[in-house]
Amino acid sequence: MFSKSPGPIGIFDSGYGGLTILHGIRQLLPQYDFLYLGDNARAPYGPRSFEVVCEFTRQAVIKLFEMGCHLVILGCNTASAKALRTIQQNDLPRLDPDRRVLGIIRPTAEVIGSLTENRHVGVLATEGTIKSESYNLEIRKLWPDIEVSGVACPFWVPLVEYNEADSPGADYFVKKRIDELMRKDPAIDAVILGCTHYPLLMPKILKYIPKGVRIIPQGEYVAGSLQQYLERHPLLEQKCSRGATVHYLTTENPEKFKEQAQIFLHEPVEVENVVLG
């Protein structure tokens, strides 16, 4: 059904935030080919049901497999929270048991134990990721002594995508959610940015986060985890082509994607339109 030849590493996101994950991975592993797919026409995934997110994510994974990817990273916290396990357990054995789909919540959970002294951690994320409690569950499995508190930040993604991250209006929404999180647990000393858009709000986040609280964006930790994963799985690594290229696909208007991608990558991109489902 799918090509057996080496192909690019696929990175999927519902929107543009996964570009921060792609950037982190390319910084560490520039030798590989990458294929980025944004389901921008149906974003955001955060408020959608588990069933809908699963179906949309499954369609994207199949598309990336059809385009030659043997490994797909769900560069989206909502898809990782709501769809990853179902795809790994139910779909991969049927589609192709030799292909792999990985998420971005586990890599962050793996390192958090070394990044908190108080053992109190906060998560700022979309409504879907917070409701799923995926960070709580993953962290508890690995670090049962860590207390996790989360707050949903529904307006943060639009602030980034409408290029308002630096505007005075962003201050209100960023401060409001950080204050809410710190009221929940004043002992928090590390905060995970559990949405790939949020690093673009970093100047505002650093402005309002209490002194001494560490901010943890995901890009570098996902990249390090992927590097280790490929080292542990040499047969899969050999199926990842090495041409140092990156191609972009979107379900939206390609011109719109180009404009938005500039906000995240600060470089021009070429993008094609694809249809899912």
mmCIF file of C-alpha atoms in Angstrom:
data_model
loop_
_atom_site.group_PDB
_atom_site.id
_atom_site.type_symbol
_atom_site.label_atom_id
_atom_site.label_comp_id
_atom_site.label_asym_id
_atom_site.label_seq_id
_atom_site.Cartn_x
_atom_site.Cartn_y
_atom_site.Cartn_z
ATOM 1 C CA MET A 1 0.000 0.000 0.000
ATOM 2 C CA PHE A 2 2.822 2.444 0.912
ATOM 3 C CA SER A 3 6.274 2.874 -0.622
ATOM 4 C CA LYS A 4 9.093 0.915 1.012
ATOM 5 C CA SER A 5 11.780 3.346 -0.226
ATOM 6 C CA PRO A 6 13.384 5.769 2.254
ATOM 7 C CA GLY A 7 11.327 8.927 2.711
ATOM 8 C CA PRO A 8 11.087 12.124 4.740
ATOM 9 C CA ILE A 9 10.180 12.411 8.412
ATOM 10 C CA GLY A 10 6.588 13.650 8.581
ATOM 11 C CA ILE A 11 5.513 16.344 11.009
ATOM 12 C CA PHE A 12 1.809 17.011 11.425
ATOM 13 C CA ASP A 13 -0.049 19.797 13.184
ATOM 14 C CA SER A 14 -3.593 21.085 13.051
ATOM 15 C CA GLY A 15 -2.187 24.542 12.330
ATOM 16 C CA TYR A 16 1.083 26.419 12.394
ATOM 17 C CA GLY A 17 2.392 25.754 15.905
ATOM 18 C CA GLY A 18 4.073 22.523 14.847
ATOM 19 C CA LEU A 19 6.494 24.712 12.899
ATOM 20 C CA THR A 20 8.171 25.441 16.261
ATOM 21 C CA ILE A 21 8.644 21.671 16.691
ATOM 22 C CA LEU A 22 9.972 21.351 13.129
ATOM 23 C CA HIS A 23 12.394 24.216 13.786
ATOM 24 C CA GLY A 24 13.729 22.546 16.942
ATOM 25 C CA ILE A 25 14.189 19.212 15.162
ATOM 26 C CA ARG A 26 15.921 20.789 12.145
ATOM 27 C CA GLN A 27 18.336 22.607 14.464
ATOM 28 C CA LEU A 28 19.497 19.267 15.879
ATOM 29 C CA LEU A 29 18.947 16.928 12.912
ATOM 30 C CA PRO A 30 19.390 19.039 9.756
ATOM 31 C CA GLN A 31 20.600 16.126 7.642
ATOM 32 C CA TYR A 32 17.142 14.527 7.254
ATOM 33 C CA ASP A 33 14.347 15.326 4.807
ATOM 34 C CA PHE A 34 11.133 16.642 6.384
ATOM 35 C CA LEU A 35 7.539 16.889 5.182
ATOM 36 C CA TYR A 36 5.307 19.243 7.181
ATOM 37 C CA LEU A 37 1.524 18.964 6.934
ATOM 38 C CA GLY A 38 -0.768 21.574 8.483
ATOM 39 C CA ASP A 39 -4.510 20.888 8.566
ATOM 40 C CA ASN A 40 -5.042 24.628 8.626
ATOM 41 C CA ALA A 41 -8.491 24.496 7.017
ATOM 42 C CA ARG A 42 -9.889 22.604 10.028
ATOM 43 C CA ALA A 43 -7.863 24.202 12.824
ATOM 44 C CA PRO A 44 -8.055 24.668 15.749
ATOM 45 C CA TYR A 45 -8.336 21.125 17.100
ATOM 46 C CA GLY A 46 -8.356 22.214 20.762
ATOM 47 C CA PRO A 47 -12.156 22.506 21.233
ATOM 48 C CA ARG A 48 -13.005 19.449 19.080
ATOM 49 C CA SER A 49 -14.095 16.058 20.438
ATOM 50 C CA PHE A 50 -11.765 13.079 20.853
ATOM 51 C CA GLU A 51 -13.513 11.277 17.989
ATOM 52 C CA VAL A 52 -13.133 14.149 15.528
ATOM 53 C CA VAL A 53 -9.484 14.796 16.446
ATOM 54 C CA CYS A 54 -8.756 11.068 16.047
ATOM 55 C CA GLU A 55 -10.333 10.955 12.603
ATOM 56 C CA PHE A 56 -8.646 14.128 11.346
ATOM 57 C CA THR A 57 -5.264 12.996 12.698
ATOM 58 C CA ARG A 58 -5.674 9.538 11.169
ATOM 59 C CA GLN A 59 -6.372 11.109 7.761
ATOM 60 C CA ALA A 60 -3.209 13.233 8.055
ATOM 61 C CA VAL A 61 -1.038 10.293 9.106
ATOM 62 C CA ILE A 62 -2.280 8.209 6.160
ATOM 63 C CA LYS A 63 -1.570 11.101 3.772
ATOM 64 C CA LEU A 64 2.015 11.392 5.087
ATOM 65 C CA PHE A 65 2.486 7.607 4.792
ATOM 66 C CA GLU A 66 1.222 7.803 1.190
ATOM 67 C CA MET A 67 3.820 10.506 0.529
ATOM 68 C CA GLY A 68 6.657 8.263 1.661
ATOM 69 C CA CYS A 69 7.042 8.919 5.396
ATOM 70 C CA HIS A 70 7.964 5.930 7.577
ATOM 71 C CA LEU A 71 7.943 8.042 10.745
ATOM 72 C CA VAL A 72 5.400 10.743 11.620
ATOM 73 C CA ILE A 73 5.655 13.141 14.561
ATOM 74 C CA LEU A 74 2.380 14.600 15.814
ATOM 75 C CA GLY A 75 3.761 18.099 16.365
ATOM 76 C CA CYS A 76 0.477 19.057 17.997
ATOM 77 C CA ASN A 77 -0.352 18.667 21.680
ATOM 78 C CA THR A 78 -4.077 18.201 21.061
ATOM 79 C CA ALA A 79 -3.489 15.420 18.508
ATOM 80 C CA SER A 80 -0.879 13.844 20.798
ATOM 81 C CA ALA A 81 -3.330 13.984 23.710
ATOM 82 C CA LYS A 82 -6.453 12.800 21.910
ATOM 83 C CA ALA A 83 -5.334 10.622 18.982
ATOM 84 C CA LEU A 84 -1.823 9.215 19.446
ATOM 85 C CA ARG A 85 -2.644 6.142 21.518
ATOM 86 C CA THR A 86 -5.586 5.124 19.315
ATOM 87 C CA ILE A 87 -3.485 5.431 16.151
ATOM 88 C CA GLN A 88 -0.550 3.533 17.669
ATOM 89 C CA GLN A 89 -2.686 0.697 19.039
ATOM 90 C CA ASN A 90 -5.537 0.388 16.541
ATOM 91 C CA ASP A 91 -4.432 1.849 13.210
ATOM 92 C CA LEU A 92 -0.719 1.115 12.778
ATOM 93 C CA PRO A 93 -1.079 -2.695 13.028
ATOM 94 C CA ARG A 94 -3.649 -2.493 10.221
ATOM 95 C CA LEU A 95 -1.995 0.205 8.075
ATOM 96 C CA ASP A 96 1.662 -0.842 8.357
ATOM 97 C CA PRO A 97 3.174 -2.291 11.551
ATOM 98 C CA ASP A 98 6.668 -1.164 10.483
ATOM 99 C CA ARG A 99 5.769 2.540 10.420
ATOM 100 C CA ARG A 100 5.767 4.706 13.531
ATOM 101 C CA VAL A 101 3.792 7.659 14.883
ATOM 102 C CA LEU A 102 5.175 9.586 17.871
ATOM 103 C CA GLY A 103 3.769 12.438 19.966
ATOM 104 C CA ILE A 104 5.265 15.423 21.752
ATOM 105 C CA ILE A 105 3.852 15.076 25.280
ATOM 106 C CA ARG A 106 5.968 12.111 26.393
ATOM 107 C CA PRO A 107 9.374 13.726 25.579
ATOM 108 C CA THR A 108 8.524 16.732 27.754
ATOM 109 C CA ALA A 109 7.259 14.489 30.559
ATOM 110 C CA GLU A 110 10.503 12.511 30.452
ATOM 111 C CA VAL A 111 12.702 15.530 31.167
ATOM 112 C CA ILE A 112 10.486 17.406 33.615
ATOM 113 C CA GLY A 113 11.854 15.552 36.644
ATOM 114 C CA SER A 114 15.241 17.186 36.117
ATOM 115 C CA LEU A 115 13.750 20.671 35.593
ATOM 116 C CA THR A 116 11.774 21.130 38.832
ATOM 117 C CA GLU A 117 13.174 21.353 42.348
ATOM 118 C CA ASN A 118 9.893 21.927 44.204
ATOM 119 C CA ARG A 119 8.205 18.990 42.378
ATOM 120 C CA HIS A 120 5.306 21.311 41.506
ATOM 121 C CA VAL A 121 4.761 21.799 37.762
ATOM 122 C CA GLY A 122 2.309 23.920 35.789
ATOM 123 C CA VAL A 123 0.918 23.353 32.297
ATOM 124 C CA LEU A 124 -0.427 26.093 30.035
ATOM 125 C CA ALA A 125 -2.218 24.566 27.037
ATOM 126 C CA THR A 126 -5.365 24.452 24.909
ATOM 127 C CA GLU A 127 -8.687 23.432 26.361
ATOM 128 C CA GLY A 128 -8.477 20.011 24.685
ATOM 129 C CA THR A 129 -5.035 19.212 26.080
ATOM 130 C CA ILE A 130 -5.949 20.349 29.607
ATOM 131 C CA LYS A 131 -9.232 18.388 29.608
ATOM 132 C CA SER A 132 -7.453 15.243 28.424
ATOM 133 C CA GLU A 133 -5.089 15.431 31.452
ATOM 134 C CA SER A 134 -2.422 13.884 29.232
ATOM 135 C CA TYR A 135 0.425 15.787 30.869
ATOM 136 C CA ASN A 136 -0.801 14.828 34.341
ATOM 137 C CA LEU A 137 -0.985 11.155 33.366
ATOM 138 C CA GLU A 138 2.378 11.002 31.578
ATOM 139 C CA ILE A 139 4.223 12.898 34.308
ATOM 140 C CA ARG A 140 2.625 10.821 37.066
ATOM 141 C CA LYS A 141 3.722 7.598 35.359
ATOM 142 C CA LEU A 142 7.349 8.730 35.285
ATOM 143 C CA TRP A 143 7.503 11.039 38.327
ATOM 144 C CA PRO A 144 4.808 10.050 40.860
ATOM 145 C CA ASP A 145 6.105 12.647 43.348
ATOM 146 C CA ILE A 146 5.385 15.625 41.051
ATOM 147 C CA GLU A 147 2.194 17.674 41.471
ATOM 148 C CA VAL A 148 0.766 18.934 38.158
ATOM 149 C CA SER A 149 -1.677 21.840 37.721
ATOM 150 C CA GLY A 150 -3.013 23.008 34.379
ATOM 151 C CA VAL A 151 -4.834 26.027 32.965
ATOM 152 C CA ALA A 152 -6.413 26.353 29.509
ATOM 153 C CA CYS A 153 -5.483 29.473 27.501
ATOM 154 C CA PRO A 154 -8.187 29.749 24.818
ATOM 155 C CA PHE A 155 -7.119 33.109 23.358
ATOM 156 C CA TRP A 156 -3.388 32.475 23.085
ATOM 157 C CA VAL A 157 -3.440 30.649 19.729
ATOM 158 C CA PRO A 158 -5.489 33.380 17.952
ATOM 159 C CA LEU A 159 -3.116 36.015 19.359
ATOM 160 C CA VAL A 160 -0.238 34.258 17.608
ATOM 161 C CA GLU A 161 -2.019 33.428 14.362
ATOM 162 C CA TYR A 162 -3.390 36.966 13.954
ATOM 163 C CA ASN A 163 0.125 38.311 14.544
ATOM 164 C CA GLU A 164 -0.918 40.018 17.787
ATOM 165 C CA ALA A 165 1.652 38.302 20.021
ATOM 166 C CA ASP A 166 3.562 41.562 20.511
ATOM 167 C CA SER A 167 0.505 43.788 20.884
ATOM 168 C CA PRO A 168 -0.479 45.517 24.158
ATOM 169 C CA GLY A 169 -3.755 43.564 24.081
ATOM 170 C CA ALA A 170 -1.844 40.288 24.452
ATOM 171 C CA ASP A 171 -0.618 41.357 27.898
ATOM 172 C CA TYR A 172 -4.079 41.050 29.426
ATOM 173 C CA PHE A 173 -4.681 37.478 28.229
ATOM 174 C CA VAL A 174 -1.171 36.238 29.038
ATOM 175 C CA LYS A 175 -1.110 37.749 32.532
ATOM 176 C CA LYS A 176 -4.632 36.489 33.297
ATOM 177 C CA ARG A 177 -3.794 32.825 32.628
ATOM 178 C CA ILE A 178 -0.390 32.914 34.343
ATOM 179 C CA ASP A 179 -1.958 34.500 37.438
ATOM 180 C CA GLU A 180 -4.683 31.844 37.405
ATOM 181 C CA LEU A 181 -2.087 29.059 37.249
ATOM 182 C CA MET A 182 0.021 30.489 40.065
ATOM 183 C CA ARG A 183 -3.073 30.953 42.250
ATOM 184 C CA LYS A 184 -3.855 27.267 41.748
ATOM 185 C CA ASP A 185 -0.433 26.288 43.084
ATOM 186 C CA PRO A 186 1.969 29.012 44.268
ATOM 187 C CA ALA A 187 4.696 26.351 44.730
ATOM 188 C CA ILE A 188 5.057 25.812 40.953
ATOM 189 C CA ASP A 189 8.669 26.325 39.851
ATOM 190 C CA ALA A 190 8.446 25.001 36.259
ATOM 191 C CA VAL A 191 5.787 25.680 33.617
ATOM 192 C CA ILE A 192 5.372 23.578 30.468
ATOM 193 C CA LEU A 193 4.138 25.436 27.395
ATOM 194 C CA GLY A 194 1.801 22.659 26.304
ATOM 195 C CA CYS A 195 0.907 24.204 22.955
ATOM 196 C CA THR A 196 3.352 24.665 20.111
ATOM 197 C CA HIS A 197 2.125 28.216 19.415
ATOM 198 C CA TYR A 198 3.022 29.501 22.857
ATOM 199 C CA PRO A 199 6.798 29.998 22.368
ATOM 200 C CA LEU A 200 5.893 32.940 20.126
ATOM 201 C CA LEU A 201 4.371 34.593 23.212
ATOM 202 C CA MET A 202 7.603 34.099 25.162
ATOM 203 C CA PRO A 203 8.405 37.824 25.704
ATOM 204 C CA LYS A 204 4.978 38.347 27.308
ATOM 205 C CA ILE A 205 5.170 35.084 29.272
ATOM 206 C CA LEU A 206 8.567 36.007 30.710
ATOM 207 C CA LYS A 207 7.192 39.436 31.616
ATOM 208 C CA TYR A 208 4.471 38.003 33.852
ATOM 209 C CA ILE A 209 5.831 34.705 35.136
ATOM 210 C CA PRO A 210 7.071 34.992 38.744
ATOM 211 C CA LYS A 211 10.811 35.262 39.216
ATOM 212 C CA GLY A 212 12.502 31.879 39.594
ATOM 213 C CA VAL A 213 9.837 29.943 37.663
ATOM 214 C CA ARG A 214 11.301 28.076 34.702
ATOM 215 C CA ILE A 215 9.510 28.101 31.322
ATOM 216 C CA ILE A 216 9.739 24.894 29.286
ATOM 217 C CA PRO A 217 9.030 25.102 25.537
ATOM 218 C CA GLN A 218 8.929 21.729 23.824
ATOM 219 C CA GLY A 219 10.987 22.073 20.628
ATOM 220 C CA GLU A 220 14.448 21.220 21.952
ATOM 221 C CA TYR A 221 13.209 18.346 24.139
ATOM 222 C CA VAL A 222 11.215 16.765 21.307
ATOM 223 C CA ALA A 223 14.282 17.053 19.055
ATOM 224 C CA GLY A 224 16.562 15.395 21.628
ATOM 225 C CA SER A 225 14.031 12.626 22.192
ATOM 226 C CA LEU A 226 13.730 12.014 18.438
ATOM 227 C CA GLN A 227 17.506 11.805 18.087
ATOM 228 C CA GLN A 228 17.640 9.174 20.833
ATOM 229 C CA TYR A 229 14.689 7.303 19.308
ATOM 230 C CA LEU A 230 16.420 7.067 15.924
ATOM 231 C CA GLU A 231 19.617 5.850 17.598
ATOM 232 C CA ARG A 232 17.619 3.103 19.345
ATOM 233 C CA HIS A 233 15.798 2.117 16.124
ATOM 234 C CA PRO A 234 18.478 1.868 13.389
ATOM 235 C CA LEU A 235 16.216 0.011 10.939
ATOM 236 C CA LEU A 236 13.693 2.858 11.058
ATOM 237 C CA GLU A 237 16.480 5.457 10.907
ATOM 238 C CA GLN A 238 17.713 3.910 7.638
ATOM 239 C CA LYS A 239 14.248 4.512 6.155
ATOM 240 C CA CYS A 240 14.534 8.275 6.823
ATOM 241 C CA SER A 241 16.023 9.941 3.750
ATOM 242 C CA ARG A 242 18.885 12.411 4.130
ATOM 243 C CA GLY A 243 18.787 15.295 1.710
ATOM 244 C CA ALA A 244 18.429 18.177 4.192
ATOM 245 C CA THR A 245 15.191 19.278 2.482
ATOM 246 C CA VAL A 246 11.857 20.401 3.884
ATOM 247 C CA HIS A 247 8.541 20.565 2.054
ATOM 248 C CA TYR A 248 5.280 22.040 3.289
ATOM 249 C CA LEU A 249 1.680 20.952 2.731
ATOM 250 C CA THR A 250 -1.516 22.672 3.864
ATOM 251 C CA THR A 251 -5.245 21.994 3.607
ATOM 252 C CA GLU A 252 -5.765 25.787 3.445
ATOM 253 C CA ASN A 253 -4.830 28.448 0.937
ATOM 254 C CA PRO A 254 -1.073 28.126 0.243
ATOM 255 C CA GLU A 255 -0.611 31.909 0.168
ATOM 256 C CA LYS A 256 -2.130 32.216 3.628
ATOM 257 C CA PHE A 257 0.174 29.451 4.883
ATOM 258 C CA LYS A 258 3.204 31.276 3.462
ATOM 259 C CA GLU A 259 2.276 34.456 5.354
ATOM 260 C CA GLN A 260 1.739 32.618 8.644
ATOM 261 C CA ALA A 261 4.851 30.470 8.270
ATOM 262 C CA GLN A 262 6.940 33.650 8.124
ATOM 263 C CA ILE A 263 5.777 34.458 11.680
ATOM 264 C CA PHE A 264 7.052 31.098 12.936
ATOM 265 C CA LEU A 265 10.110 30.448 10.767
ATOM 266 C CA HIS A 266 11.319 33.896 9.598
ATOM 267 C CA GLU A 267 12.124 32.418 6.188
ATOM 268 C CA PRO A 268 10.184 32.079 2.924
ATOM 269 C CA VAL A 269 8.618 28.676 2.210
ATOM 270 C CA GLU A 270 7.092 26.911 -0.769
ATOM 271 C CA VAL A 271 3.844 25.116 0.032
ATOM 272 C CA GLU A 272 1.336 22.862 -1.756
ATOM 273 C CA ASN A 273 -2.345 22.374 -1.096
ATOM 274 C CA VAL A 274 -3.592 18.863 -0.184
ATOM 275 C CA VAL A 275 -7.005 17.418 0.575
ATOM 276 C CA LEU A 276 -7.590 15.109 3.561
ATOM 277 C CA GLY A 277 -10.467 12.723 4.087
#
